[in-house]
PDB file of C-alpha atoms in Angstrom:
ATOM      1  CA  MET A   1     -22.811   2.097  -4.610  1.00 42.00           C
ATOM      2  CA  PRO A   2     -24.191  -1.314  -3.994  1.00 49.00           C
ATOM      3  CA  SER A   3     -25.193  -2.117  -0.164  1.00 52.00           C
ATOM      4  CA  ILE A   4     -22.268  -4.341   0.925  1.00 69.00           C
ATOM      5  CA  ASP A   5     -19.680  -4.457   3.940  1.00 90.00           C
ATOM      6  CA  LEU A   6     -16.972  -2.927   1.719  1.00 93.00           C
ATOM      7  CA  ILE A   7     -14.032  -3.675   4.632  1.00 93.00           C
ATOM      8  CA  THR A   8     -15.178  -6.953   5.203  1.00 95.00           C
ATOM      9  CA  HIS A   9     -14.994  -8.300   2.109  1.00 95.00           C
ATOM     10  CA  ASN A  10     -11.428  -6.513   1.168  1.00 96.00           C
ATOM     11  CA  ASN A  11     -10.369  -8.456   4.484  1.00 96.00           C
ATOM     12  CA  GLN A  12     -11.885 -11.729   3.471  1.00 96.00           C
ATOM     13  CA  ALA A  13     -10.214 -10.961   0.224  1.00 96.00           C
ATOM     14  CA  TRP A  14      -6.698 -10.431   1.199  1.00 96.00           C
ATOM     15  CA  ASP A  15      -6.787 -13.226   3.916  1.00 97.00           C
ATOM     16  CA  GLN A  16      -7.292 -15.308   1.401  1.00 95.00           C
ATOM     17  CA  GLN A  17      -4.224 -13.683  -0.653  1.00 94.00           C
ATOM     18  CA  ALA A  18      -2.278 -14.317   2.329  1.00 95.00           C
ATOM     19  CA  LYS A  19      -3.297 -18.025   2.526  1.00 95.00           C
ATOM     20  CA  GLN A  20      -2.305 -18.310  -1.314  1.00 93.00           C
ATOM     21  CA  ASN A  21       1.208 -16.869  -0.517  1.00 91.00           C
ATOM     22  CA  SER A  22       0.448 -13.979  -2.862  1.00 90.00           C
ATOM     23  CA  PRO A  23       3.650 -11.874  -3.697  1.00 89.00           C
ATOM     24  CA  TRP A  24       2.823  -9.296  -1.372  1.00 89.00           C
ATOM     25  CA  SER A  25       2.321 -12.308   1.251  1.00 94.00           C
ATOM     26  CA  GLN A  26       5.930 -13.822   1.108  1.00 95.00           C
ATOM     27  CA  PRO A  27       7.760 -13.205   4.185  1.00 97.00           C
ATOM     28  CA  VAL A  28      11.899 -12.128   3.958  1.00 98.00           C
ATOM     29  CA  SER A  29      14.009 -14.607   4.688  1.00 98.00           C
ATOM     30  CA  SER A  30      16.229 -15.149   8.202  1.00 98.00           C
ATOM     31  CA  GLU A  31      19.320 -14.365   5.781  1.00 98.00           C
ATOM     32  CA  LEU A  32      17.565 -10.808   5.184  1.00 98.00           C
ATOM     33  CA  ILE A  33      16.879 -10.509   8.841  1.00 99.00           C
ATOM     34  CA  ALA A  34      20.352 -11.355   9.824  1.00 98.00           C
ATOM     35  CA  SER A  35      21.786  -8.994   7.029  1.00 98.00           C
ATOM     36  CA  ALA A  36      19.269  -6.670   8.033  1.00 98.00           C
ATOM     37  CA  ARG A  37      20.810  -6.403  11.770  1.00 98.00           C
ATOM     38  CA  LYS A  38      24.068  -5.648  10.439  1.00 97.00           C
ATOM     39  CA  GLY A  39      22.950  -2.388   8.342  1.00 96.00           C
ATOM     40  CA  ASP A  40      22.535  -4.050   4.982  1.00 97.00           C
ATOM     41  CA  TRP A  41      18.367  -3.869   4.056  1.00 97.00           C
ATOM     42  CA  ARG A  42      16.414  -2.346   1.433  1.00 96.00           C
ATOM     43  CA  ILE A  43      12.866  -2.393   1.292  1.00 97.00           C
ATOM     44  CA  HIS A  44      10.266  -1.888  -1.148  1.00 95.00           C
ATOM     45  CA  LEU A  45       7.075   0.759  -1.986  1.00 96.00           C
ATOM     46  CA  THR A  46       7.347  -0.631  -5.990  1.00 96.00           C
ATOM     47  CA  PRO A  47       8.953  -3.328  -7.500  1.00 94.00           C
ATOM     48  CA  THR A  48      12.637  -1.337  -7.272  1.00 95.00           C
ATOM     49  CA  PRO A  49      14.543  -1.004  -3.415  1.00 96.00           C
ATOM     50  CA  LEU A  50      13.890   2.283  -2.277  1.00 96.00           C
ATOM     51  CA  PRO A  51      16.308   5.162  -2.178  1.00 93.00           C
ATOM     52  CA  GLN A  52      18.320   5.088   0.655  1.00 90.00           C
ATOM     53  CA  LYS A  53      18.086   9.101   1.071  1.00 93.00           C
ATOM     54  CA  TRP A  54      13.971   8.710   1.185  1.00 97.00           C
ATOM     55  CA  LEU A  55      14.789   6.485   4.587  1.00 94.00           C
ATOM     56  CA  GLY A  56      17.365   8.165   6.576  1.00 92.00           C
ATOM     57  CA  ASN A  57      18.910   6.832   9.736  1.00 95.00           C
ATOM     58  CA  ILE A  58      16.122   4.582  11.270  1.00 98.00           C
ATOM     59  CA  GLN A  59      17.973   3.709  14.613  1.00 96.00           C
ATOM     60  CA  GLU A  60      15.379   3.893  17.238  1.00 98.00           C
ATOM     61  CA  LYS A  61      12.479   5.668  14.883  1.00 99.00           C
ATOM     62  CA  HIS A  62       8.907   4.822  15.476  1.00 99.00           C
ATOM     63  CA  ILE A  63       7.892   3.437  11.995  1.00 99.00           C
ATOM     64  CA  LEU A  64       4.249   3.047  11.262  1.00 99.00           C
ATOM     65  CA  CYS A  65       3.668   0.420   8.250  1.00 99.00           C
ATOM     66  CA  LEU A  66       0.211   1.393   6.772  1.00 99.00           C
ATOM     67  CA  ALA A  67      -1.574  -1.188   5.448  1.00 98.00           C
ATOM     68  CA  SER A  68       1.604  -3.150   4.822  1.00 97.00           C
ATOM     69  CA  ALA A  69       1.670  -6.512   6.615  1.00 98.00           C
ATOM     70  CA  GLY A  70       2.887  -9.763   5.039  1.00 97.00           C
ATOM     71  CA  GLY A  71       6.390 -10.007   6.810  1.00 97.00           C
ATOM     72  CA  GLN A  72       8.170  -7.952   4.374  1.00 96.00           C
ATOM     73  CA  GLN A  73       8.785  -3.764   5.119  1.00 97.00           C
ATOM     74  CA  ALA A  74       8.253  -4.160   9.161  1.00 98.00           C
ATOM     75  CA  PRO A  75      10.421  -7.128   9.856  1.00 99.00           C
ATOM     76  CA  ILE A  76      13.424  -5.788   7.602  1.00 98.00           C
ATOM     77  CA  LEU A  77      12.709  -2.298   9.731  1.00 99.00           C
ATOM     78  CA  ALA A  78      12.964  -3.548  13.187  1.00 99.00           C
ATOM     79  CA  ALA A  79      16.231  -5.532  12.391  1.00 99.00           C
ATOM     80  CA  ALA A  80      17.492  -2.573  11.524  1.00 98.00           C
ATOM     81  CA  GLY A  81      16.558  -0.847  14.782  1.00 98.00           C
ATOM     82  CA  ALA A  82      13.321   0.583  14.675  1.00 99.00           C
ATOM     83  CA  HIS A  83      10.692   0.629  16.459  1.00 99.00           C
ATOM     84  CA  VAL A  84       7.598  -1.017  14.279  1.00 99.00           C
ATOM     85  CA  THR A  85       3.878  -0.807  14.192  1.00 99.00           C
ATOM     86  CA  VAL A  86       1.959  -2.852  11.329  1.00 99.00           C
ATOM     87  CA  PHE A  87      -1.298  -1.826  10.784  1.00 99.00           C
ATOM     88  CA  ASP A  88      -3.524  -3.845   8.292  1.00 98.00           C
ATOM     89  CA  LEU A  89      -7.034  -5.039   7.604  1.00 97.00           C
ATOM     90  CA  SER A  90      -5.882  -8.165   7.067  1.00 97.00           C
ATOM     91  CA  ALA A  91      -5.429 -11.010   9.926  1.00 98.00           C
ATOM     92  CA  GLU A  92      -3.811 -13.599   7.711  1.00 98.00           C
ATOM     93  CA  GLN A  93      -1.888 -10.602   6.444  1.00 98.00           C
ATOM     94  CA  LEU A  94      -0.759  -9.511  10.534  1.00 98.00           C
ATOM     95  CA  ALA A  95       0.091 -13.221  11.026  1.00 98.00           C
ATOM     96  CA  LYS A  96       3.105 -13.414   8.075  1.00 98.00           C
ATOM     97  CA  ASP A  97       4.533 -10.514  10.277  1.00 98.00           C
ATOM     98  CA  GLU A  98       3.887 -12.181  13.328  1.00 98.00           C
ATOM     99  CA  MET A  99       5.491 -15.577  12.092  1.00 98.00           C
ATOM    100  CA  VAL A 100       8.660 -13.248  10.880  1.00 99.00           C
ATOM    101  CA  ALA A 101       8.858 -11.937  14.528  1.00 98.00           C
ATOM    102  CA  LYS A 102       8.970 -15.218  16.236  1.00 98.00           C
ATOM    103  CA  ARG A 103      10.948 -17.116  14.280  1.00 98.00           C
ATOM    104  CA  ASP A 104      14.290 -13.843  14.206  1.00 99.00           C
ATOM    105  CA  GLY A 105      13.384 -12.856  17.702  1.00 98.00           C
ATOM    106  CA  LEU A 106      11.830  -9.335  16.295  1.00 99.00           C
ATOM    107  CA  HIS A 107       9.948  -7.163  18.502  1.00 98.00           C
ATOM    108  CA  LEU A 108       6.674  -6.049  16.110  1.00 98.00           C
ATOM    109  CA  LYS A 109       3.838  -4.088  17.323  1.00 99.00           C
ATOM    110  CA  LEU A 110       0.542  -5.553  15.490  1.00 99.00           C
ATOM    111  CA  GLU A 111      -2.494  -3.756  14.513  1.00 98.00           C
ATOM    112  CA  GLN A 112      -5.511  -4.817  13.086  1.00 98.00           C
ATOM    113  CA  GLY A 113      -8.224  -2.095  11.299  1.00 97.00           C
ATOM    114  CA  ASP A 114      -9.113   0.155   8.294  1.00 97.00           C
ATOM    115  CA  MET A 115      -6.639   2.545   7.619  1.00 98.00           C
ATOM    116  CA  GLN A 116      -8.973   5.022   6.844  1.00 96.00           C
ATOM    117  CA  ASP A 117      -9.452   5.122  10.935  1.00 97.00           C
ATOM    118  CA  LEU A 118      -6.091   5.301  12.668  1.00 98.00           C
ATOM    119  CA  SER A 119      -8.121   6.645  16.145  1.00 98.00           C
ATOM    120  CA  ARG A 120      -6.447   4.183  18.383  1.00 98.00           C
ATOM    121  CA  PHE A 121      -3.062   6.034  17.696  1.00 99.00           C
ATOM    122  CA  ALA A 122      -1.992   9.320  19.352  1.00 99.00           C
ATOM    123  CA  ASN A 123      -1.037  12.703  17.285  1.00 99.00           C
ATOM    124  CA  ALA A 124       2.575  12.914  16.712  1.00 99.00           C
ATOM    125  CA  SER A 125       3.109   9.283  17.141  1.00 99.00           C
ATOM    126  CA  PHE A 126       5.855   8.564  14.492  1.00 99.00           C
ATOM    127  CA  ASP A 127       8.553   9.454  13.112  1.00 99.00           C
ATOM    128  CA  LEU A 128       7.502   7.312   9.565  1.00 99.00           C
ATOM    129  CA  ILE A 129       4.926   5.857   8.087  1.00 99.00           C
ATOM    130  CA  ILE A 130       5.852   3.514   5.134  1.00 99.00           C
ATOM    131  CA  HIS A 131       2.438   3.300   3.140  1.00 99.00           C
ATOM    132  CA  PRO A 132       2.850   0.841  -0.313  1.00 97.00           C
ATOM    133  CA  ILE A 133       0.520   0.440  -2.871  1.00 97.00           C
ATOM    134  CA  SER A 134      -3.223   0.049  -0.763  1.00 97.00           C
ATOM    135  CA  ASN A 135      -5.272   2.806  -1.022  1.00 98.00           C
ATOM    136  CA  GLN A 136      -6.831   1.258  -3.655  1.00 98.00           C
ATOM    137  CA  TYR A 137      -9.083  -0.565  -1.916  1.00 97.00           C
ATOM    138  CA  VAL A 138     -10.629   2.022   0.236  1.00 97.00           C
ATOM    139  CA  PRO A 139     -13.368   4.484  -0.759  1.00 96.00           C
ATOM    140  CA  ASP A 140     -11.975   7.587   0.931  1.00 94.00           C
ATOM    141  CA  ILE A 141      -8.298   8.715   0.682  1.00 97.00           C
ATOM    142  CA  GLU A 142      -8.686  11.957   1.669  1.00 97.00           C
ATOM    143  CA  THR A 143      -9.249  10.305   5.213  1.00 98.00           C
ATOM    144  CA  VAL A 144      -6.128   8.155   5.205  1.00 98.00           C
ATOM    145  CA  TRP A 145      -4.197  11.464   4.594  1.00 99.00           C
ATOM    146  CA  LYS A 146      -5.789  13.599   7.145  1.00 98.00           C
ATOM    147  CA  GLU A 147      -5.130  10.369   9.435  1.00 98.00           C
ATOM    148  CA  CYS A 148      -1.470  10.165   8.295  1.00 99.00           C
ATOM    149  CA  HIS A 149      -0.422  13.325   8.822  1.00 99.00           C
ATOM    150  CA  ARG A 150      -2.408  13.644  12.372  1.00 99.00           C
ATOM    151  CA  VAL A 151      -0.186  10.571  13.634  1.00 99.00           C
ATOM    152  CA  LEU A 152       3.312  12.117  11.966  1.00 99.00           C
ATOM    153  CA  LYS A 153       5.574  13.946  14.646  1.00 99.00           C
ATOM    154  CA  ILE A 154       6.535  17.170  13.325  1.00 98.00           C
ATOM    155  CA  ASN A 155       9.359  16.777  10.893  1.00 98.00           C
ATOM    156  CA  GLY A 156       8.169  13.105  10.483  1.00 98.00           C
ATOM    157  CA  THR A 157       7.702  11.602   6.759  1.00 98.00           C
ATOM    158  CA  LEU A 158       5.800   9.380   4.851  1.00 99.00           C
ATOM    159  CA  LEU A 159       5.863   7.310   1.819  1.00 99.00           C
ATOM    160  CA  ALA A 160       3.712   6.430   0.480  1.00 99.00           C
ATOM    161  CA  SER A 161       3.089   4.482  -3.326  1.00 98.00           C
ATOM    162  CA  PHE A 162      -0.239   4.077  -5.360  1.00 98.00           C
ATOM    163  CA  PHE A 163      -1.243   2.993  -8.912  1.00 98.00           C
ATOM    164  CA  ASN A 164      -1.213   5.817 -12.568  1.00 98.00           C
ATOM    165  CA  PRO A 165      -4.699   6.439 -12.213  1.00 97.00           C
ATOM    166  CA  ALA A 166      -4.511   5.881 -15.986  1.00 97.00           C
ATOM    167  CA  ILE A 167      -4.148   2.246 -16.024  1.00 96.00           C
ATOM    168  CA  PHE A 168      -8.023   2.293 -14.800  1.00 97.00           C
ATOM    169  CA  ILE A 169      -9.295   3.677 -17.930  1.00 96.00           C
ATOM    170  CA  ALA A 170      -9.221   0.669 -20.193  1.00 95.00           C
ATOM    171  CA  ASP A 171     -10.980  -2.240 -21.152  1.00 92.00           C
ATOM    172  CA  ARG A 172      -9.233  -5.368 -19.955  1.00 87.00           C
ATOM    173  CA  ASN A 173     -11.365  -7.581 -22.402  1.00 87.00           C
ATOM    174  CA  PRO A 174      -8.062 -10.204 -23.915  1.00 88.00           C
ATOM    175  CA  CYS A 175      -9.369  -9.424 -26.966  1.00 91.00           C
ATOM    176  CA  TYR A 176      -8.008  -6.511 -27.160  1.00 91.00           C
ATOM    177  CA  ALA A 177      -4.688  -6.977 -26.132  1.00 88.00           C
ATOM    178  CA  GLU A 178      -4.223  -9.813 -28.063  1.00 89.00           C
ATOM    179  CA  GLN A 179      -4.582  -7.261 -31.058  1.00 93.00           C
ATOM    180  CA  GLY A 180      -1.943  -4.862 -29.195  1.00 92.00           C
ATOM    181  CA  LEU A 181      -5.179  -2.271 -28.801  1.00 95.00           C
ATOM    182  CA  ILE A 182      -5.888   0.097 -25.663  1.00 95.00           C
ATOM    183  CA  LYS A 183      -9.863   1.157 -25.524  1.00 95.00           C
ATOM    184  CA  PRO A 184     -10.671   3.109 -22.937  1.00 95.00           C
ATOM    185  CA  ARG A 185     -14.007   2.165 -21.145  1.00 95.00           C
ATOM    186  CA  TYR A 186     -13.828   4.253 -18.008  1.00 96.00           C
ATOM    187  CA  LYS A 187     -13.913   7.291 -16.467  1.00 96.00           C
ATOM    188  CA  LEU A 188     -11.745   8.093 -13.455  1.00 96.00           C
ATOM    189  CA  PRO A 189     -11.951   8.692 -10.439  1.00 96.00           C
ATOM    190  CA  TYR A 190     -12.627   4.418 -11.340  1.00 97.00           C
ATOM    191  CA  ALA A 191     -14.959   2.391  -8.792  1.00 97.00           C
ATOM    192  CA  ASP A 192     -15.589  -1.386  -9.596  1.00 96.00           C
ATOM    193  CA  LEU A 193     -18.749  -0.969  -7.152  1.00 95.00           C
ATOM    194  CA  TYR A 194     -19.875   1.839  -9.805  1.00 94.00           C
ATOM    195  CA  ASP A 195     -18.515   0.960 -13.011  1.00 96.00           C
ATOM    196  CA  LEU A 196     -18.349  -2.882 -13.338  1.00 94.00           C
ATOM    197  CA  PRO A 197     -21.291  -4.008 -15.330  1.00 93.00           C
ATOM    198  CA  ALA A 198     -23.550  -6.379 -13.035  1.00 94.00           C
ATOM    199  CA  ASP A 199     -22.104  -9.891 -14.950  1.00 93.00           C
ATOM    200  CA  GLU A 200     -18.736  -9.220 -13.649  1.00 92.00           C
ATOM    201  CA  LEU A 201     -18.997  -7.311 -10.526  1.00 94.00           C
ATOM    202  CA  LYS A 202     -20.813 -10.395  -9.683  1.00 93.00           C
ATOM    203  CA  GLN A 203     -18.150 -12.468 -10.607  1.00 93.00           C
ATOM    204  CA  LYS A 204     -15.603 -10.718  -8.716  1.00 93.00           C
ATOM    205  CA  PHE A 205     -17.416 -11.329  -5.501  1.00 91.00           C
ATOM    206  CA  GLU A 206     -18.057 -14.848  -6.173  1.00 91.00           C
ATOM    207  CA  GLN A 207     -13.775 -15.014  -6.824  1.00 92.00           C
ATOM    208  CA  GLN A 208     -13.470 -13.676  -3.570  1.00 92.00           C
ATOM    209  CA  GLN A 209     -11.483 -10.408  -5.127  1.00 95.00           C
ATOM    210  CA  ALA A 210     -10.887  -7.428  -3.842  1.00 97.00           C
ATOM    211  CA  MET A 211     -13.056  -4.257  -4.903  1.00 97.00           C
ATOM    212  CA  ILE A 212     -10.872  -1.511  -6.069  1.00 97.00           C
ATOM    213  CA  PHE A 213     -10.510   2.012  -6.482  1.00 98.00           C
ATOM    214  CA  GLY A 214      -8.836   4.028  -8.986  1.00 98.00           C
ATOM    215  CA  HIS A 215      -8.205   7.189  -7.198  1.00 98.00           C
ATOM    216  CA  SER A 216      -7.317  10.746  -9.523  1.00 97.00           C
ATOM    217  CA  LEU A 217      -3.977  12.360  -9.117  1.00 97.00           C
ATOM    218  CA  LEU A 218      -5.792  14.965  -7.161  1.00 97.00           C
ATOM    219  CA  ASN A 219      -6.963  13.121  -4.364  1.00 97.00           C
ATOM    220  CA  GLN A 220      -3.604  11.063  -4.127  1.00 98.00           C
ATOM    221  CA  ILE A 221      -1.474  14.191  -4.402  1.00 98.00           C
ATOM    222  CA  GLN A 222      -3.167  17.303  -3.726  1.00 97.00           C
ATOM    223  CA  GLY A 223      -4.562  15.018  -1.120  1.00 98.00           C
ATOM    224  CA  GLN A 224      -1.777  14.882   0.759  1.00 98.00           C
ATOM    225  CA  LEU A 225      -0.763  18.732   0.661  1.00 98.00           C
ATOM    226  CA  GLN A 226      -4.244  19.891   1.860  1.00 98.00           C
ATOM    227  CA  THR A 227      -3.230  17.785   5.057  1.00 98.00           C
ATOM    228  CA  GLY A 228      -0.567  20.138   5.021  1.00 97.00           C
ATOM    229  CA  LEU A 229       2.038  17.664   4.467  1.00 98.00           C
ATOM    230  CA  VAL A 230       4.867  18.859   1.849  1.00 98.00           C
ATOM    231  CA  LEU A 231       5.959  16.759  -1.049  1.00 98.00           C
ATOM    232  CA  VAL A 232       9.532  16.512  -1.520  1.00 98.00           C
ATOM    233  CA  ASP A 233      10.422  14.097  -3.684  1.00 98.00           C
ATOM    234  CA  TYR A 234       8.661  11.173  -6.125  1.00 97.00           C
ATOM    235  CA  PHE A 235       8.975   8.837  -8.571  1.00 97.00           C
ATOM    236  CA  GLU A 236       7.489   6.352 -11.098  1.00 98.00           C
ATOM    237  CA  GLU A 237       7.690   3.121 -11.985  1.00 98.00           C
ATOM    238  CA  ILE A 238       7.284   0.643 -15.106  1.00 97.00           C
ATOM    239  CA  GLN A 239       5.485  -2.791 -13.864  1.00 96.00           C
ATOM    240  CA  PRO A 240       8.440  -5.097 -15.201  1.00 95.00           C
ATOM    241  CA  THR A 241       5.644  -7.601 -16.144  1.00 93.00           C
ATOM    242  CA  PRO A 242       2.474  -6.150 -17.648  1.00 93.00           C
ATOM    243  CA  ARG A 243      -0.652  -7.564 -16.994  1.00 90.00           C
ATOM    244  CA  PHE A 244      -2.521  -4.920 -19.543  1.00 92.00           C
ATOM    245  CA  GLU A 245      -1.758  -3.836 -22.399  1.00 94.00           C
ATOM    246  CA  ILE A 246      -1.550   0.126 -21.287  1.00 95.00           C
ATOM    247  CA  GLU A 247       1.325  -0.785 -18.926  1.00 95.00           C
ATOM    248  CA  LYS A 248       3.146  -1.471 -21.936  1.00 95.00           C
ATOM    249  CA  TYR A 249       3.510   2.460 -22.400  1.00 96.00           C
ATOM    250  CA  LEU A 250       3.382   4.416 -18.946  1.00 97.00           C
ATOM    251  CA  PRO A 251       4.102   3.952 -15.445  1.00 98.00           C
ATOM    252  CA  SER A 252       2.185   1.953 -13.302  1.00 98.00           C
ATOM    253  CA  PHE A 253       3.705   2.780 -10.189  1.00 98.00           C
ATOM    254  CA  ILE A 254       3.891   6.295  -8.307  1.00 98.00           C
ATOM    255  CA  ALA A 255       5.820   6.661  -5.112  1.00 98.00           C
ATOM    256  CA  THR A 256       5.682   9.879  -3.179  1.00 99.00           C
ATOM    257  CA  ARG A 257       7.972  11.179  -0.227  1.00 99.00           C
ATOM    258  CA  SER A 258       6.242  13.563   1.868  1.00 99.00           C
ATOM    259  CA  GLN A 259       7.062  15.934   5.006  1.00 98.00           C
ATOM    260  CA  LYS A 260       4.784  17.255   7.877  1.00 98.00           C
ATOM    261  CA  LEU A 261       6.665  20.644   8.578  1.00 95.00           C
ATOM    262  CA  VAL A 262       4.109  22.387  11.022  1.00 88.00           C
TER     263      VAL A 262
END
């Protein structure tokens, strides 16, 4: 792996995305907060709202929104009656949650840090962890799963989503998409730092784009199971606005619901 400070680089990349109001950096409205206070609310791990049965009764529950800042999930959960901690690498993303909390009179605990290190939290701190698509920004997701298991209470639940690894294998040169072709180029697991040619990697750095890791299903699912979590539900979802040719033919998003039984 090239010698870079990956955490600092991805932090800066997400600060930039937050300032540009990317789709995951657009805070919810006061109207949605008001509805959540009345019991009418939804949150997302993928483009479609989560099934309500995945969440259950969250009143007075202690919830960790892991790598999940941006002023979206956490304020809704707090308005619906939960005690919410938001943990994210990006200060600018956390600022979105802080803005909503101040605007709408919500209490959120904001914590900045790397999802691979939850050592500031005691064992069995949370009833529920919400971990939407984000683990592609770190190289070591086994540590993320272990930390999730550790900070969950017995019978606690981890709701996670991530990209289908298959989307990482294809060459993204537009000339192939123009012909309706999918050309395999990369093996799994994928990493920008290892797999991109030097000129393409240099361009990503110069454009301050986040470095990506395409983790295998083995690491995504067995990684959870090996910590002692039990998989209790699962769904896949098609990308509604395909960015790559391969996304027209298979689901881009995978979501898992796992429980800590012991």
